[in-house]
Amino acid sequence: MSSLVLTVRIAALSFAIAVLGFAIAGARAADDLLVADFEGESYGKWKVEGKAFGAAPAKGTLPEQMHVEGYEGKQLVNSFVGGDDATGRLTSPDFEIERPWLCFLLGGGHHPGKTCINLLIDGKTVRTASGPNDRPGGSERLDWHSWDVKEFVGKSATIEIVDAQRGGWGHINVDHIVQSEKRRGAAKIVREIVADKRYLHLPVKNGAVKRVITIREGEAMVRNFDIELADANAGEVDFWAFLDLQPLAGKRLAIEAVLPADSKLLDGLKLADALPSADAMYAEAQRPQFHFTSRRGWLNDPNGMVYYDGEWHLFYQHNPYGWNWGNMHWGHAVSRDLVQWEELPIGLYPRSLGDMAFSGSAVVDKDNTSGFKTGKEDVLVLAYTSTGRGECIAYSNDRGRTWHEFDGNPVVKHKGRDPRLLWHALTKRWVMAVYGENQGQTIDFYSSPDLKQWKFESRTPDFFECPDLVELPIDGDKGKTKWVLYAADGKYLVGDFDGKKFIKDSGKHQVWHGDFYAAQTFTNSPDGRCVQIGWGRNVAFPGMPFNQQMTISVQLTLRSTKVGPRMFAEPVAELESLRTAPPIASVKNADLAEGKNALAGKQGELVDVTATISLGDAKRVEFALRGLDIVYDAAAGTIACGKYAALLPLDEGKLTLRALVDRGSVELFAGGGSVAISASHRPAADERGMSLVAKGGAARIESLEVYELRSAWRATSAQSNATLKKN
Ligand code: FRU
């Protein structure tokens, strides 16, 4: 036993007691040799350089630091002394390697070589490890880490703990360094499979520890994601996610994860030809019936919206393996009518956990300006943000089914994201409108002849995330157009765009309110219609295997109003194909006496309401649809849908509205589409009632129609499987 180990043992009374405890509990732990537990009043014989480590071990969490946990005893090495910017180094005295494993608790920043613990033999670093955190959030937890040092037994070694990193996660935490017969903590567990079935089913438990899964084919990493992996054997599965093995069909694959050394978690993954719970797909209790949701996992922004040869393509930000945001893939669905959606295999996979596929858009390159075209089909080109590289281009020659990266990626490198592509006919150039953070929060415009070479043109200030830019005729007159520029929050500017610069007419306006974000419009729409879909942000489905929905497809138009041209949003006509006959209620030209319910006794589940009501003397007109209130307040001049309200000037005293009720939301379009509201609402299954009441006076119903809607899924679920097999 080296003298260092001896001194530390004597100095650290707490450890002596712990050793005694271990000795009684079992023989193995008693064999461990303590290198350092940092429980003394100083670092003892360790050499201290710089400021980051202070003069003595830290007593837990330091000022301004998140809660530090997972260390042993009362103290640890914590280089957050003076915050993240301080640097320094701790070096141990020499000691002899006497056991096959060197184990320690490790936490802090992941900056290999900069925030790290190193083992040196003959002055050379032979082992190194860095902390786990490299992004905001994270946790100040220390976990066991073990080095296999068999080959060095009998040699003299030193340990250094280094903090040479300033800024975010520029610190390292270490505690309890021991020599041991056995490794401690996590180990890389590998399960080998042959991809001879279509899917790999993955058990998920919300809130379980996130495990990082890496799938390799030989040395090459082919998939890398994190997942709240459930212990399937313990029956703790909330839902089964799936990984599509088709792109890896027939391959021999290694599934790797760092797990507690004896973990059997990977045994719970199952190969199968069918989707998990295939029979119940789209038949789940809370599955929205005419809003797009993903079969499994999380979705957010719509991406790559493009129409091509009979198909509307909807890609979307997607975590296929979790109920919450993460692992950003591009999910993919197509529709022939904007009503029935068929989910297809993943469009874009993230390259790794640290290089995700964030939002972007797609176009049809009809003239093959890019030169990417290989076959008979027009080539589709998309732009997306690779979080590790910048704005990237990919193309598809098979109707959007498979995508290939442009080998010159990234095409734009800057601080920003969410590239929006469009063709500018006058300048015969492609345009990329992209969110930029180089000079505040802006939308930046680039131009390109071929979708590969991009030139910066200008920027428009005060916008955040997910830009869209469209040219719309005013009142349908193609000779009179204006450009509309908007971003994720739906606020927009009307103005002119010459292919290089956007010049606004006036300030920002807004059509959409409520649970609505990051919308996009389809490029190459067949009939010149401008069709938009947004993310129904906050429309959550607790207890379901999926989360969040898209809003319905709306047609955007630009109409002249007293205050200038403004956008209007109305549900696309195709949605009416879901109406079942006869209507639940149909009223024409009838007085609505104060306090009388015009929908008394009416019931519905998926409901489509259209109404024109003359307010008359009424102060308020109130609908209640399956427990959600829609209220027009004459004094305030506002329309409210659930908790969201917007100003709505009436046209000749008449309130017009359309409301669509699904299992997760109510969407309202009022004033001919001058106001649109998406409100998250999950009615109880037996909450089917409806009412329409005038308050403070009588009103008059000019027209009122209420329809029950069919599900958009039933027709497609079988078809969906058929297409999947074909692919
Ligand atoms: C908007 C957004 C985008 C980003 C994406 C990531 O909701 O934050 O800016 O590309 O989501 O999922």
XYZ file of C-alpha atoms and ligand atoms in Angstrom:
739
model
C 0.000 0.000 0.000
C 1.443 3.376 -0.925
C 2.057 5.987 1.713
C -0.479 8.316 0.083
C -3.253 5.805 0.458
C -2.258 5.318 4.070
C -2.214 9.017 4.940
C -5.549 9.626 3.316
C -7.025 6.689 5.173
C -5.839 7.990 8.497
C -6.861 11.566 7.779
C -10.347 10.607 6.684
C -12.114 9.328 9.705
C -15.443 9.246 7.886
C -13.992 6.889 5.353
C -12.527 4.651 8.037
C -16.019 4.220 9.417
C -17.349 3.540 5.931
C -14.670 0.916 5.365
C -15.667 -0.763 8.586
C -19.264 -0.808 7.370
C -18.240 -2.385 4.097
C -16.032 -4.873 5.896
C -19.003 -6.136 7.841
C -21.278 -6.149 4.794
C -18.958 -8.113 2.551
C -15.376 -8.874 1.704
C -15.193 -7.181 -1.695
C -15.464 -3.519 -0.715
C -12.902 -4.000 2.044
C -10.380 -4.723 -0.666
C -10.761 -1.290 -2.170
C -7.875 1.088 -1.727
C -8.830 4.698 -1.273
C -6.823 7.117 -3.334
C -8.667 10.220 -2.134
C -12.089 11.064 -0.695
C -11.499 14.811 -0.282
C -13.015 14.892 3.199
C -10.027 16.679 4.821
C -9.574 20.361 5.694
C -7.249 20.828 2.769
C -6.207 18.998 -0.395
C -3.382 17.439 1.653
C -0.544 16.396 -0.586
C -2.366 17.258 -3.801
C -0.830 20.193 -5.657
C -3.275 23.027 -6.361
C -2.825 25.424 -9.305
C -5.118 28.255 -10.423
C -8.316 29.493 -8.734
C -11.005 27.075 -9.894
C -10.501 24.474 -7.151
C -10.190 26.888 -4.206
C -7.802 26.144 -1.345
C -9.698 23.113 -0.023
C -12.343 20.637 -1.228
C -15.851 22.134 -1.627
C -18.561 21.484 0.925
C -21.109 20.512 -1.738
C -22.887 23.061 -3.938
C -21.091 26.394 -4.456
C -22.708 29.859 -4.726
C -24.684 30.331 -8.013
C -24.399 26.619 -8.813
C -27.264 24.186 -9.470
C -27.723 21.618 -6.716
C -24.750 19.246 -6.673
C -25.540 15.661 -5.703
C -24.206 12.133 -5.933
C -20.895 12.750 -4.100
C -19.943 10.751 -1.015
C -19.478 12.170 2.458
C -19.557 15.946 2.965
C -17.026 17.232 0.464
C -15.857 16.856 -3.102
C -13.655 18.428 -5.756
C -15.782 21.126 -7.415
C -14.018 23.572 -9.765
C -16.938 26.009 -9.785
C -15.083 28.163 -7.212
C -15.425 31.647 -8.732
C -17.936 30.323 -11.309
C -17.406 28.704 -14.690
C -14.698 31.115 -15.827
C -12.065 30.208 -13.229
C -9.476 27.633 -14.323
C -6.946 25.485 -12.519
C -5.478 22.045 -11.914
C -5.170 19.545 -9.055
C -2.373 16.967 -9.152
C -2.139 13.976 -6.844
C 1.070 12.717 -5.308
C 2.481 9.554 -6.930
C 0.790 6.307 -5.976
C 1.129 2.711 -7.063
C -1.527 0.977 -9.143
C -2.467 -2.118 -7.139
C -5.917 -3.053 -8.431
C -7.333 -3.679 -11.923
C -9.921 -0.879 -11.679
C -9.629 2.793 -10.795
C -13.088 4.127 -9.934
C -14.316 7.639 -9.117
C -17.407 9.802 -9.048
C -17.531 12.311 -11.900
C -19.769 15.248 -12.834
C -19.620 18.732 -14.415
C -18.899 19.863 -17.949
C -18.270 17.728 -20.995
C -15.249 19.390 -22.581
C -12.845 16.534 -23.299
C -9.280 17.584 -22.548
C -10.511 20.785 -20.884
C -12.723 19.731 -17.983
C -11.341 16.305 -17.251
C -9.681 13.840 -14.955
C -6.505 12.202 -16.287
C -4.397 9.244 -15.242
C -0.697 9.776 -15.940
C 1.977 7.104 -16.050
C 5.541 8.173 -16.704
C 4.202 11.679 -17.354
C 1.883 10.453 -20.165
C -1.912 10.613 -20.038
C -3.106 7.006 -20.386
C -6.745 7.500 -19.385
C -8.988 10.556 -19.480
C -12.637 11.266 -18.765
C -14.757 14.392 -18.989
C -18.038 15.288 -17.244
C -21.466 14.540 -18.766
C -22.851 18.037 -19.562
C -22.451 20.071 -22.727
C -25.667 22.057 -23.052
C -27.969 24.276 -20.981
C -30.023 22.391 -18.433
C -28.207 19.195 -17.565
C -27.612 18.125 -14.013
C -24.914 18.578 -11.396
C -25.026 14.872 -10.567
C -21.887 12.846 -10.051
C -21.912 9.254 -11.264
C -19.472 6.387 -11.027
C -16.862 6.069 -13.682
C -14.307 3.240 -13.915
C -11.025 2.833 -15.770
C -9.637 -0.585 -16.554
C -6.009 -0.222 -15.394
C -4.988 -3.912 -15.253
C -2.107 -3.289 -17.613
C -0.581 -0.719 -15.246
C -0.617 -2.759 -12.025
C 2.707 -2.291 -10.244
C 3.397 1.058 -11.899
C 3.600 4.460 -10.265
C 0.858 6.881 -11.375
C -0.539 10.355 -10.751
C -4.018 11.743 -11.272
C -4.709 15.255 -12.428
C -8.058 16.990 -12.357
C -8.137 19.789 -14.899
C -10.384 22.794 -15.470
C -9.104 24.696 -18.504
C -12.543 25.709 -19.808
C -14.344 29.018 -19.361
C -18.063 29.657 -20.018
C -20.989 27.179 -20.024
C -20.249 24.000 -18.071
C -16.624 25.148 -17.602
C -16.139 23.146 -14.432
C -15.544 19.596 -13.244
C -16.625 17.670 -10.163
C -14.807 14.626 -8.816
C -15.055 12.599 -5.644
C -14.042 9.373 -3.998
C -11.227 7.918 -6.102
C -10.643 4.245 -5.263
C -8.676 1.308 -6.549
C -10.866 -1.756 -6.781
C -11.098 -5.390 -7.859
C -14.354 -4.589 -9.675
C -15.621 -1.820 -11.863
C -18.215 0.496 -10.397
C -21.123 2.217 -12.017
C -22.120 2.093 -15.596
C -20.831 -0.215 -18.269
C -21.301 -0.296 -22.008
C -23.785 -3.075 -22.694
C -24.058 -4.396 -26.221
C -26.846 -6.470 -27.740
C -26.350 -7.870 -31.195
C -29.286 -8.309 -33.550
C -29.921 -9.089 -37.179
C -32.435 -6.667 -38.687
C -34.612 -9.438 -40.093
C -37.879 -7.843 -38.998
C -39.328 -4.481 -39.959
C -39.317 -2.784 -36.559
C -37.459 -2.641 -33.296
C -39.974 -2.014 -30.514
C -38.664 0.135 -27.662
C -40.374 0.251 -24.247
C -40.784 3.781 -22.870
C -41.535 4.927 -19.353
C -42.088 8.658 -19.049
C -39.709 10.099 -16.481
C -37.339 7.090 -16.465
C -33.610 7.827 -16.678
C -32.727 8.847 -20.238
C -30.425 6.277 -21.818
C -28.329 6.990 -24.859
C -28.672 4.249 -27.459
C -26.158 3.873 -30.240
C -26.750 1.401 -33.051
C -23.711 0.386 -35.033
C -23.216 -1.519 -38.219
C -19.609 -2.626 -37.818
C -17.766 0.474 -36.639
C -20.224 2.905 -38.248
C -22.811 4.575 -36.034
C -26.131 4.307 -37.887
C -28.527 5.542 -35.184
C -27.969 7.559 -32.020
C -30.756 8.770 -29.754
C -31.860 9.005 -26.164
C -34.883 7.339 -24.671
C -36.572 7.008 -21.285
C -36.135 3.278 -21.445
C -38.606 1.218 -19.421
C -37.821 -2.049 -17.734
C -40.197 -4.158 -19.839
C -39.739 -7.199 -17.589
C -40.864 -5.212 -14.574
C -43.990 -4.247 -16.514
C -43.350 -0.536 -16.196
C -43.986 0.360 -19.860
C -46.043 3.504 -20.592
C -45.952 2.847 -24.329
C -43.919 1.119 -27.010
C -42.079 3.311 -29.472
C -40.512 1.867 -32.598
C -37.457 2.210 -34.734
C -37.963 1.417 -38.411
C -35.336 -1.127 -39.434
C -36.194 -1.012 -43.107
C -33.232 1.202 -44.078
C -30.995 -1.307 -42.253
C -32.811 -4.454 -43.424
C -30.800 -7.663 -43.179
C -27.876 -5.986 -41.446
C -26.088 -7.302 -38.384
C -26.365 -4.523 -35.818
C -24.957 -3.819 -32.381
C -27.233 -1.943 -29.990
C -25.115 -0.217 -27.358
C -26.011 1.667 -24.203
C -24.195 2.696 -21.079
C -26.232 1.140 -18.266
C -25.731 -0.122 -14.728
C -23.203 -2.936 -15.107
C -25.662 -5.836 -14.712
C -28.621 -4.194 -16.463
C -30.955 -6.337 -18.556
C -32.759 -3.310 -20.016
C -31.636 -3.988 -23.591
C -33.226 -7.451 -23.466
C -36.606 -5.676 -23.379
C -36.223 -4.378 -26.965
C -38.214 -6.549 -29.384
C -37.976 -7.239 -33.104
C -41.372 -7.355 -34.819
C -42.936 -7.102 -38.251
C -45.942 -5.085 -37.127
C -46.108 -1.696 -35.468
C -46.548 -1.785 -31.697
C -50.256 -2.134 -30.853
C -50.983 -2.072 -34.590
C -54.635 -2.999 -34.047
C -55.197 -0.043 -31.758
C -53.384 2.450 -34.002
C -55.533 5.605 -34.436
C -58.199 4.012 -32.233
C -56.694 5.282 -28.964
C -59.178 7.011 -26.644
C -57.787 10.512 -27.149
C -56.440 10.257 -30.711
C -57.536 13.411 -32.575
C -59.745 12.367 -35.446
C -59.146 15.063 -38.039
C -55.892 16.625 -36.887
C -52.586 15.110 -37.829
C -50.768 13.395 -34.979
C -47.806 11.085 -35.209
C -48.320 7.385 -34.544
C -45.818 7.544 -31.716
C -43.895 10.171 -29.814
C -43.660 13.916 -29.945
C -44.140 16.383 -32.805
C -43.655 20.116 -33.191
C -43.081 22.397 -36.210
C -44.425 21.416 -39.623
C -41.471 21.171 -42.029
C -40.804 20.698 -45.737
C -44.395 21.378 -46.775
C -44.516 20.840 -50.521
C -47.102 19.617 -53.011
C -45.939 17.303 -55.748
C -47.971 15.332 -58.274
C -51.075 14.627 -56.243
C -49.435 14.483 -52.839
C -49.237 17.100 -50.107
C -46.097 16.361 -48.098
C -46.034 17.218 -44.441
C -42.725 16.671 -42.682
C -42.475 17.597 -39.048
C -40.172 17.949 -36.061
C -40.444 14.585 -34.402
C -39.136 12.600 -31.463
C -40.085 9.028 -32.414
C -38.800 7.621 -29.109
C -40.285 9.908 -26.491
C -43.402 11.734 -25.402
C -41.443 14.986 -25.001
C -39.289 17.109 -27.297
C -35.911 15.605 -28.243
C -33.988 13.621 -30.889
C -35.234 15.891 -33.664
C -36.035 13.821 -36.777
C -38.167 14.864 -39.719
C -41.296 12.726 -39.499
C -43.197 12.415 -42.778
C -46.817 12.135 -43.848
C -48.625 12.591 -47.154
C -52.176 13.424 -48.056
C -54.097 13.529 -51.321
C -56.813 15.800 -49.930
C -55.384 17.637 -46.878
C -57.785 15.630 -44.713
C -56.602 12.020 -44.630
C -52.946 11.720 -43.767
C -50.788 8.681 -44.184
C -47.666 8.535 -42.070
C -44.618 7.357 -44.011
C -41.192 6.283 -42.771
C -38.923 8.953 -41.241
C -37.830 11.586 -43.772
C -34.593 12.754 -42.151
C -32.667 11.139 -39.317
C -30.485 13.232 -37.027
C -26.810 12.427 -37.626
C -26.217 12.027 -33.916
C -27.604 13.116 -30.591
C -25.578 16.320 -30.871
C -26.461 16.985 -34.517
C -30.214 17.042 -34.881
C -32.408 17.806 -37.889
C -34.181 21.053 -36.975
C -36.866 22.826 -38.975
C -36.767 23.702 -42.657
C -38.734 23.631 -45.890
C -38.931 22.035 -49.323
C -39.468 22.963 -52.964
C -39.871 21.238 -56.316
C -36.868 22.075 -58.513
C -38.834 21.731 -61.768
C -36.032 23.015 -63.996
C -33.379 20.960 -62.224
C -31.381 24.105 -61.448
C -29.592 22.072 -58.788
C -28.609 19.270 -61.148
C -29.747 16.772 -58.512
C -32.335 15.148 -60.770
C -31.585 11.562 -61.766
C -34.832 10.008 -63.006
C -38.214 10.864 -64.479
C -39.688 12.466 -61.390
C -38.995 16.124 -60.658
C -36.415 16.476 -57.941
C -37.603 17.702 -54.537
C -35.086 19.741 -52.569
C -35.273 20.539 -48.891
C -33.296 22.778 -46.585
C -32.989 22.069 -42.879
C -30.884 23.094 -39.933
C -28.322 20.539 -38.945
C -27.627 21.710 -35.411
C -24.047 20.517 -35.648
C -23.241 22.020 -39.056
C -25.560 24.798 -40.260
C -28.149 25.117 -43.029
C -28.073 21.964 -45.146
C -29.623 20.794 -48.401
C -31.000 17.347 -49.227
C -32.791 16.080 -52.325
C -35.165 13.305 -53.326
C -35.729 11.715 -56.713
C -38.424 9.327 -55.530
C -41.348 11.548 -54.582
C -39.937 12.486 -51.179
C -39.538 8.898 -49.949
C -35.772 8.919 -49.546
C -33.411 11.872 -49.214
C -29.738 12.367 -49.984
C -27.473 14.963 -48.440
C -25.800 17.440 -50.766
C -22.084 16.743 -50.384
C -21.309 20.484 -50.134
C -23.266 20.849 -46.881
C -23.591 23.109 -44.948
C -24.600 25.709 -47.560
C -25.013 28.535 -45.031
C -23.061 28.762 -41.803
C -24.280 31.359 -39.320
C -25.933 31.660 -35.953
C -29.546 30.829 -36.744
C -31.939 28.177 -37.997
C -35.119 27.224 -39.883
C -34.404 27.904 -43.591
C -37.435 28.710 -45.730
C -36.917 28.109 -49.485
C -38.930 29.705 -52.275
C -38.605 30.460 -55.957
C -38.539 34.160 -56.857
C -39.834 34.256 -60.417
C -38.825 37.842 -61.283
C -35.149 37.477 -60.424
C -35.165 33.781 -61.393
C -33.426 32.999 -58.151
C -34.082 30.765 -55.200
C -34.529 32.617 -51.940
C -33.773 31.384 -48.450
C -35.443 33.277 -45.628
C -33.789 32.054 -42.459
C -33.867 33.011 -38.801
C -30.598 34.684 -37.821
C -29.018 35.624 -34.515
C -25.854 37.319 -35.725
C -27.370 40.788 -35.250
C -30.221 40.512 -32.757
C -33.164 38.376 -33.832
C -33.725 38.763 -37.549
C -34.963 37.106 -40.693
C -32.065 36.944 -43.139
C -32.462 36.653 -46.893
C -30.060 34.745 -49.125
C -30.329 34.129 -52.876
C -29.096 31.311 -55.085
C -29.232 30.240 -58.747
C -28.979 26.514 -57.939
C -29.911 25.867 -54.286
C -26.239 25.132 -53.570
C -24.402 28.478 -53.633
C -26.019 31.069 -51.409
C -25.386 34.799 -51.179
C -26.438 36.969 -48.240
C -28.730 39.810 -49.393
C -30.342 41.583 -46.426
C -32.077 41.150 -43.106
C -35.320 42.251 -41.461
C -35.199 42.861 -37.693
C -37.424 41.742 -34.814
C -38.524 38.277 -35.783
C -38.013 34.986 -33.960
C -37.737 31.462 -35.457
C -39.392 29.681 -38.367
C -39.858 32.395 -41.004
C -42.274 32.060 -43.893
C -42.492 34.381 -46.881
C -45.318 34.246 -49.458
C -46.621 36.362 -52.279
C -50.409 36.629 -52.259
C -52.868 38.292 -54.650
C -55.018 40.990 -53.042
C -58.701 40.006 -53.252
C -57.735 37.233 -55.669
C -56.425 39.692 -58.287
C -53.192 38.136 -59.604
C -52.180 41.497 -61.062
C -52.122 43.035 -57.590
C -49.933 41.158 -55.144
C -48.213 41.803 -51.816
C -45.666 39.796 -49.865
C -46.329 38.520 -46.374
C -43.449 37.828 -43.990
C -44.091 36.082 -40.735
C -42.383 33.907 -38.158
C -43.190 31.330 -35.515
C -45.537 33.452 -33.373
C -47.770 34.070 -36.428
C -47.336 37.864 -36.392
C -46.824 39.140 -39.909
C -45.786 42.107 -42.007
C -47.325 43.001 -45.359
C -44.942 44.581 -47.839
C -42.847 44.195 -50.956
C -40.015 41.804 -51.714
C -37.751 42.131 -54.754
C -35.863 38.880 -54.248
C -33.310 40.587 -52.044
C -34.949 42.866 -49.544
C -38.280 43.022 -47.756
C -39.858 46.461 -47.344
C -42.789 46.595 -44.972
C -45.929 48.692 -45.477
C -46.762 49.054 -41.781
C -46.429 47.281 -38.427
C -47.138 43.672 -37.488
C -50.587 42.098 -37.674
C -51.943 38.775 -36.526
C -54.527 36.241 -37.721
C -53.787 33.195 -35.585
C -53.987 33.235 -31.802
C -53.702 30.686 -29.018
C -52.082 27.266 -29.230
C -50.518 27.852 -32.610
C -46.840 28.157 -33.527
C -44.223 27.779 -36.252
C -46.688 27.499 -39.160
C -45.664 26.962 -42.738
C -47.342 27.139 -46.155
C -47.052 24.559 -48.942
C -44.853 25.419 -51.884
C -45.917 24.404 -55.410
C -49.587 24.259 -54.448
C -51.528 22.936 -57.480
C -54.298 25.502 -57.697
C -52.443 28.585 -56.509
C -54.078 28.223 -53.120
C -51.908 29.232 -50.192
C -52.430 26.426 -47.672
C -51.019 26.631 -44.179
C -50.585 24.231 -41.270
C -49.253 25.185 -37.844
C -48.092 23.288 -34.805
C -50.917 23.117 -32.240
C -48.441 23.879 -29.500
C -49.570 22.744 -26.004
C -52.193 20.376 -27.383
C -51.015 17.565 -25.117
C -52.235 13.994 -24.707
C -51.176 12.669 -21.295
C -51.420 8.893 -21.056
C -51.315 8.454 -24.842
C -48.356 7.099 -26.837
C -48.252 10.350 -28.832
C -48.144 14.055 -27.992
C -48.990 17.379 -29.734
C -50.939 17.853 -32.963
C -50.907 19.885 -36.161
C -53.677 22.420 -36.692
C -56.051 21.782 -39.583
C -55.105 22.968 -43.073
C -56.292 26.505 -43.731
C -56.342 28.607 -46.853
C -54.651 31.988 -46.425
C -55.901 34.920 -48.469
C -54.989 38.583 -48.554
C -58.012 40.864 -48.625
C -58.290 44.615 -48.665
C -59.753 46.047 -45.477
C -60.303 49.623 -44.286
C -56.826 49.550 -42.757
C -55.034 47.977 -45.720
C -54.528 44.413 -46.995
C -54.760 41.786 -44.250
C -54.443 37.999 -44.078
C -57.462 35.780 -43.548
C -57.398 32.111 -42.573
C -60.233 29.685 -43.289
C -60.440 25.889 -43.137
C -59.800 24.308 -46.535
C -63.008 23.252 -48.298
C -61.871 19.604 -48.316
C -62.656 19.325 -44.588
C -66.351 19.487 -45.387
C -66.011 15.991 -46.867
C -65.937 14.707 -43.280
C -69.433 16.042 -42.510
C -72.060 13.378 -41.960
C -75.630 13.957 -43.068
C -78.055 15.040 -41.801
C -76.761 17.937 -39.664
C -77.220 17.704 -35.885
C -78.826 21.126 -36.026
C -79.889 23.417 -38.834
C -81.568 26.757 -38.140
C -82.396 29.618 -40.485
C -83.748 33.089 -39.694
C -84.892 32.518 -36.166
C -85.013 34.795 -33.158
C -82.763 33.869 -30.288
C -84.560 35.022 -27.137
C -82.373 36.079 -24.232
C -81.243 33.095 -22.179
C -82.726 30.419 -24.470
C -80.409 27.607 -25.590
C -80.721 27.191 -29.351
C -78.802 23.888 -29.174
C -80.692 22.370 -26.227
C -80.564 18.567 -26.289
C -78.028 18.444 -29.129
C -75.018 16.218 -28.723
C -71.908 15.529 -30.700
C -68.341 14.299 -30.490
C -66.446 15.665 -33.485
C -68.315 18.816 -34.230
C -68.313 21.374 -37.027
C -70.364 24.517 -36.304
C -71.078 27.295 -38.802
C -73.076 30.309 -37.679
C -74.087 33.813 -38.659
C -75.744 35.690 -35.829
C -77.097 39.245 -35.800
C -76.330 40.553 -32.387
C -79.430 42.747 -32.039
C -79.745 43.863 -28.400
C -77.632 41.043 -27.023
C -74.527 41.993 -25.058
C -72.995 38.579 -25.398
C -73.396 35.544 -27.589
C -72.102 32.401 -25.932
C -71.474 28.973 -27.355
C -70.449 26.056 -25.165
C -69.137 23.127 -27.187
C -68.317 20.026 -25.181
C -67.299 22.170 -22.234
C -65.389 24.861 -24.101
C -66.800 28.394 -24.222
C -66.759 30.588 -27.294
C -67.929 34.057 -26.329
C -68.541 37.219 -28.319
C -68.536 40.234 -25.984
C -70.145 43.239 -27.673
C -68.900 45.878 -25.211
C -65.286 44.701 -25.459
C -65.579 43.889 -29.165
C -63.781 40.588 -28.571
C -64.230 36.965 -29.480
C -62.853 34.382 -27.044
C -62.244 30.685 -27.551
C -61.433 29.088 -24.208
C -58.760 31.220 -22.544
C -57.721 33.055 -25.717
C -59.392 36.257 -26.964
C -58.916 38.584 -29.925
C -60.499 41.800 -31.154
C -63.247 41.199 -33.699
C -65.024 44.171 -35.267
C -68.431 43.000 -36.520
C -69.569 43.434 -40.075
C -72.975 45.197 -39.977
C -73.633 43.846 -36.499
C -73.215 40.254 -37.663
C -71.047 37.636 -36.028
C -69.887 34.908 -38.395
C -67.972 31.952 -37.137
C -66.884 28.387 -37.761
C -65.783 26.145 -34.917
C -64.224 22.688 -35.170
C -64.176 20.442 -32.140
C -61.813 17.466 -31.970
C -60.556 15.358 -29.059
C -57.642 17.651 -28.239
C -58.672 21.097 -29.349
C -61.263 23.549 -30.554
C -60.385 25.768 -33.505
C -62.342 28.899 -34.174
C -62.483 31.028 -37.311
C -64.421 34.255 -36.902
C -65.184 37.294 -39.017
C -64.693 35.370 -42.257
C -61.246 34.247 -41.076
C -59.893 37.592 -39.850
C -59.419 35.880 -36.485
C -58.342 32.266 -36.025
C -57.851 30.699 -32.596
C -56.506 27.271 -31.696
C -57.361 26.269 -28.139
C -56.229 23.088 -26.487
C -59.239 21.313 -24.968
C -59.728 17.676 -24.021
C -63.432 17.076 -23.455
C -64.387 14.139 -21.255
C -65.736 11.297 -23.408
C -69.260 11.736 -22.022
C -69.210 15.537 -22.247
C -71.178 15.814 -25.490
C -73.587 18.695 -24.915
C -73.766 22.021 -26.716
C -75.394 25.364 -26.167
C -75.861 28.696 -27.905
C -77.261 31.473 -25.765
C -77.741 35.251 -26.127
C -77.266 37.339 -22.984
C -78.317 40.879 -22.068
C -80.877 40.977 -24.885
C -82.199 39.021 -27.845
C -80.191 38.154 -30.949
C -81.164 36.634 -34.254
C -79.815 33.487 -35.856
C -79.388 34.161 -39.571
C -78.055 30.647 -40.032
C -76.706 27.881 -37.861
C -75.515 24.466 -38.936
C -73.913 21.840 -36.761
C -72.431 18.681 -38.253
C -70.957 15.584 -36.731
C -67.682 14.762 -38.497
C -66.310 11.382 -39.477
C -62.859 10.338 -38.421
C -60.192 11.005 -41.017
C -58.202 7.994 -39.823
C -60.428 4.984 -40.247
C -60.109 4.978 -43.983
C -56.355 5.360 -43.860
C -55.090 3.065 -41.132
C -55.337 -0.078 -43.266
C -54.020 1.761 -46.301
C -51.179 3.069 -44.187
C -49.929 -0.418 -43.408
C -50.232 -1.444 -47.047
C -48.055 1.445 -48.157
C -45.544 0.746 -45.460
C -45.142 -2.803 -46.706
C -44.664 -1.600 -50.253
C -41.835 0.734 -49.258
C -39.531 26.201 -33.128
C -38.186 25.511 -33.052
C -37.339 25.832 -34.248
C -36.399 24.671 -34.296
C -37.287 23.550 -33.866
C -36.602 22.488 -33.086
O -40.532 25.518 -32.455
O -37.545 25.884 -31.860
O -36.717 27.073 -34.197
O -35.891 24.470 -35.567
O -38.309 24.103 -33.091
O -37.453 21.411 -32.849
